PDB file of C-alpha atoms in Angstrom:
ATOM      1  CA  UNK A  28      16.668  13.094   6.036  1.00  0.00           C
ATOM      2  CA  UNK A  29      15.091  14.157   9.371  1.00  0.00           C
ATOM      3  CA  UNK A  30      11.756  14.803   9.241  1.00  0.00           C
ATOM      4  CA  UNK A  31      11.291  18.620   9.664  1.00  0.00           C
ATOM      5  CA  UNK A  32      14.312  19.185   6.889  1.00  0.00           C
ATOM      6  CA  UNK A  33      11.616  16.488   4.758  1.00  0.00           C
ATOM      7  CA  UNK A  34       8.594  18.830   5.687  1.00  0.00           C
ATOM      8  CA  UNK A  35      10.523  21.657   4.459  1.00  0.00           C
ATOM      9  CA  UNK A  36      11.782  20.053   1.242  1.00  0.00           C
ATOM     10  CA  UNK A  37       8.178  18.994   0.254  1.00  0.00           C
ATOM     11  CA  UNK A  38       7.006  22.362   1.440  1.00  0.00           C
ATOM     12  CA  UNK A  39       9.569  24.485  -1.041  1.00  0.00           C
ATOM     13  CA  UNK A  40       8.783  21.694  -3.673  1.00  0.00           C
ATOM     14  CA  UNK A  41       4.617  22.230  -3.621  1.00  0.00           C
ATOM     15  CA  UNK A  42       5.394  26.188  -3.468  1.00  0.00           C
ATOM     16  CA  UNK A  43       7.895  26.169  -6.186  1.00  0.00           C
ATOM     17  CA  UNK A  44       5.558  24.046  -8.393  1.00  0.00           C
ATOM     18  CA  UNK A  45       2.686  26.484  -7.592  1.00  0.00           C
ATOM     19  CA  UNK A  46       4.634  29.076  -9.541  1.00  0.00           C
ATOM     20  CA  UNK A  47       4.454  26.694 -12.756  1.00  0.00           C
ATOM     21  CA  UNK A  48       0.670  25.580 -12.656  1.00  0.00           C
ATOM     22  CA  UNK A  49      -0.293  21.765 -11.575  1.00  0.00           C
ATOM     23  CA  UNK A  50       2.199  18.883 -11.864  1.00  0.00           C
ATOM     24  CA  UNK A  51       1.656  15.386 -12.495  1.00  0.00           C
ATOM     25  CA  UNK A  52      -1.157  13.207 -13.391  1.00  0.00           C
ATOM     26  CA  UNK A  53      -4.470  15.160 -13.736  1.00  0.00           C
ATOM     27  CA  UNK A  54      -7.066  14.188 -10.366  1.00  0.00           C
ATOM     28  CA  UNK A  55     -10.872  14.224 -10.490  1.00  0.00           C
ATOM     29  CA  UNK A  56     -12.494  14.736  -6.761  1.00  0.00           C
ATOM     30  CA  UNK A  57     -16.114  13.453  -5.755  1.00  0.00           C
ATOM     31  CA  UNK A  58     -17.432  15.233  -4.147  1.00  0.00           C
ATOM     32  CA  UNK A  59     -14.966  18.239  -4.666  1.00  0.00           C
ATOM     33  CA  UNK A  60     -16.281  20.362  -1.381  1.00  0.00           C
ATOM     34  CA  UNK A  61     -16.905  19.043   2.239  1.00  0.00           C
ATOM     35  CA  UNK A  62     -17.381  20.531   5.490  1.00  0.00           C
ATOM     36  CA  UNK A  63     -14.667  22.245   7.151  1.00  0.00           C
ATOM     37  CA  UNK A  64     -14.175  20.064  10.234  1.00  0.00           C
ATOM     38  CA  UNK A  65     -13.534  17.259   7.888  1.00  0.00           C
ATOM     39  CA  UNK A  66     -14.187  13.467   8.674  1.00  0.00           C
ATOM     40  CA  UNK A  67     -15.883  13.269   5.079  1.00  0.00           C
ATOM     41  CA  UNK A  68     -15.215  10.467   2.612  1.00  0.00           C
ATOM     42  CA  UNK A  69     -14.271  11.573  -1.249  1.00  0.00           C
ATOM     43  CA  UNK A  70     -12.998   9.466  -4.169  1.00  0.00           C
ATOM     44  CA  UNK A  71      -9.716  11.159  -5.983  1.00  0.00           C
ATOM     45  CA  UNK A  72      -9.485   9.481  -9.354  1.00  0.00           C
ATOM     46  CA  UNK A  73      -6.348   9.213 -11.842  1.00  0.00           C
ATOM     47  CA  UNK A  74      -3.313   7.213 -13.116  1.00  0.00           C
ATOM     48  CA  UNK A  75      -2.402   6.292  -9.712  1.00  0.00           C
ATOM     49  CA  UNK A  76      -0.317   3.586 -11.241  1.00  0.00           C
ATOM     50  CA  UNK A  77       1.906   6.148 -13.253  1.00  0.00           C
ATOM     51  CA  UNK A  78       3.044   7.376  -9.433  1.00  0.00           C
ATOM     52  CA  UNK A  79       3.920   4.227  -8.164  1.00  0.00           C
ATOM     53  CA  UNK A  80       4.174   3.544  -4.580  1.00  0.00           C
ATOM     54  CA  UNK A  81       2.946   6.069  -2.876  1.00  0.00           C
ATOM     55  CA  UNK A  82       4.334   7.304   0.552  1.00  0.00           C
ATOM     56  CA  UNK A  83       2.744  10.576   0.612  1.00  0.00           C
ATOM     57  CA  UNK A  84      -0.767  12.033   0.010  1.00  0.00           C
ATOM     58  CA  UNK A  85      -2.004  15.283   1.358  1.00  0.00           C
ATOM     59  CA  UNK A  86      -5.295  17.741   0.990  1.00  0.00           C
ATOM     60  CA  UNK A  87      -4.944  21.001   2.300  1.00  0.00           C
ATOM     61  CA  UNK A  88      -1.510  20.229   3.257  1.00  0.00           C
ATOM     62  CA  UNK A  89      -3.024  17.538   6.045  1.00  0.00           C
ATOM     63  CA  UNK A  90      -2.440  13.485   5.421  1.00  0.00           C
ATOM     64  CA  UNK A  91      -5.303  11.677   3.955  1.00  0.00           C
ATOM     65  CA  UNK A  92      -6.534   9.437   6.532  1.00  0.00           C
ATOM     66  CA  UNK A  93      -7.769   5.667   5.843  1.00  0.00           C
ATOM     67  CA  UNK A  94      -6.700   5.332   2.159  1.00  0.00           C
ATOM     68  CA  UNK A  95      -8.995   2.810  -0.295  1.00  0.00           C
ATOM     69  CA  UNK A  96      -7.472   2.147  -3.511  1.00  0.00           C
ATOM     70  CA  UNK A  97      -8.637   0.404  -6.372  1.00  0.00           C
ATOM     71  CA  UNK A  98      -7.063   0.502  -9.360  1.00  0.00           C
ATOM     72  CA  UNK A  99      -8.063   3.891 -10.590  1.00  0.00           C
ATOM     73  CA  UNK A 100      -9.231   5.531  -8.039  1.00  0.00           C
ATOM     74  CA  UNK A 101      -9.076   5.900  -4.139  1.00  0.00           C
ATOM     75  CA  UNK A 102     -11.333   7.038  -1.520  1.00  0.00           C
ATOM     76  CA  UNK A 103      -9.629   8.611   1.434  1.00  0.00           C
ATOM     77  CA  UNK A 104     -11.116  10.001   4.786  1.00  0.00           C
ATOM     78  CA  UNK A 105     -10.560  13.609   5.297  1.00  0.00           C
ATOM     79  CA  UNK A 106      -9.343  15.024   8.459  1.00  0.00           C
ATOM     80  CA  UNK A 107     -10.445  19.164   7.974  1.00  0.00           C
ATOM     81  CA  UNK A 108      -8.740  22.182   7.325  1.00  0.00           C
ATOM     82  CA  UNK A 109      -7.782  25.258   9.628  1.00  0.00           C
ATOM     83  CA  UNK A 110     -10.069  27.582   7.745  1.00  0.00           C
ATOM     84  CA  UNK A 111     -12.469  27.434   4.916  1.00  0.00           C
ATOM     85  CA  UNK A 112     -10.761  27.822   1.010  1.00  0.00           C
ATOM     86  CA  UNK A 113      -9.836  25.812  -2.301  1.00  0.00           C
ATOM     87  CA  UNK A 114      -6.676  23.379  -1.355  1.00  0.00           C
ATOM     88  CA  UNK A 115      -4.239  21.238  -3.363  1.00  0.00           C
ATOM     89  CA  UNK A 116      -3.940  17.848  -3.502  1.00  0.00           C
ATOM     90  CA  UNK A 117      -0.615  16.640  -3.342  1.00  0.00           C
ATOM     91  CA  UNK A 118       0.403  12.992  -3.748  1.00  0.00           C
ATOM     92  CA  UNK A 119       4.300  11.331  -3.710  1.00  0.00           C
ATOM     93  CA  UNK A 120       4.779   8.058  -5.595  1.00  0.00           C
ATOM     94  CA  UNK A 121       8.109   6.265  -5.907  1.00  0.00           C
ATOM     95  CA  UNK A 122       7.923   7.314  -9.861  1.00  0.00           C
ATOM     96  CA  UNK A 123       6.360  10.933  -9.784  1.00  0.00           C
ATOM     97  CA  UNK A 124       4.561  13.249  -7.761  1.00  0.00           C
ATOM     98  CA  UNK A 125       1.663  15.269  -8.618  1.00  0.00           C
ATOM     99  CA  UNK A 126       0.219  18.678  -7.219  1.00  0.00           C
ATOM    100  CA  UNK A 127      -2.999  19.639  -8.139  1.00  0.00           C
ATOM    101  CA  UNK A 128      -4.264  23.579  -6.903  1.00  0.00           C
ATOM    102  CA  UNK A 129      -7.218  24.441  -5.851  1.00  0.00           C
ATOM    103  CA  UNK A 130      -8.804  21.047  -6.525  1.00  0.00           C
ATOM    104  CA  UNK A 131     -10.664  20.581  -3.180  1.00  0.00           C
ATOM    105  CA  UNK A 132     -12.915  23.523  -1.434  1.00  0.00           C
ATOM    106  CA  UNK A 133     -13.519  23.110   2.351  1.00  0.00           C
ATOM    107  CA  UNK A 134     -16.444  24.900   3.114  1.00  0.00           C
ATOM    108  CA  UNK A 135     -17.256  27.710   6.095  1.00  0.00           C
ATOM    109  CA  UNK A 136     -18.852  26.431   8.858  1.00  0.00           C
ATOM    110  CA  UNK A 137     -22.881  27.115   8.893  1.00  0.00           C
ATOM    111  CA  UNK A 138     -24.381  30.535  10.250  1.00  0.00           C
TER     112      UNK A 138
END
């Protein structure tokens, strides 16, 4: 699958799921807010081994950046957002995929 027909795909997938509520294994984020330009740390935890491998993991739509795991949890580096807002987390094992709404705020820049 080419990879814009594969952006597409996961696209329809995380819109189609947002019509049914989140999917998956249930996430816990710390901290659950971080600066809009990004380059912040947090620790997603959960039953990453119910997922599998995983080949894809996203916040705000943008690929997680330096991934840590342990064996229940993972700290990832953040890379930003293009505005301020709540964002799913979506992650893509090789047994299951989960989409969590909402779960992470990036917040406005300061006045």
């Amino acid at each position: 699958m080419s990879r814009p027909a594969f952006a597409l795909s996961l696209f329809a997938l995380a819109a189609c799921a947002g019509c049914y509520g989140d999917t998956g294994i249930k996430l816990a984020v710390t901290p659950d807010h971080a600066s809009l330009f990004g380059q912040t740390d947090v620790t997603i935890t959960g039953d990453f081994a119910a997922l599998g491998d995983v080949d894809y993991f996203s916040v705000a739509g943008v690929q997680v950046g330096n991934p840590r795991w342990s064996p229940s949890s993972v700290t990832v580096t953040l890379q930003g957002a293009p505005r301020p807002g709540r964002y799913d987390i979506v992650i893509r094992g090789s047994r299951g995929l989960t989409i969590q709404h909402g779960l992470f705020t990036y917040d406005p820049p300061p006045k």
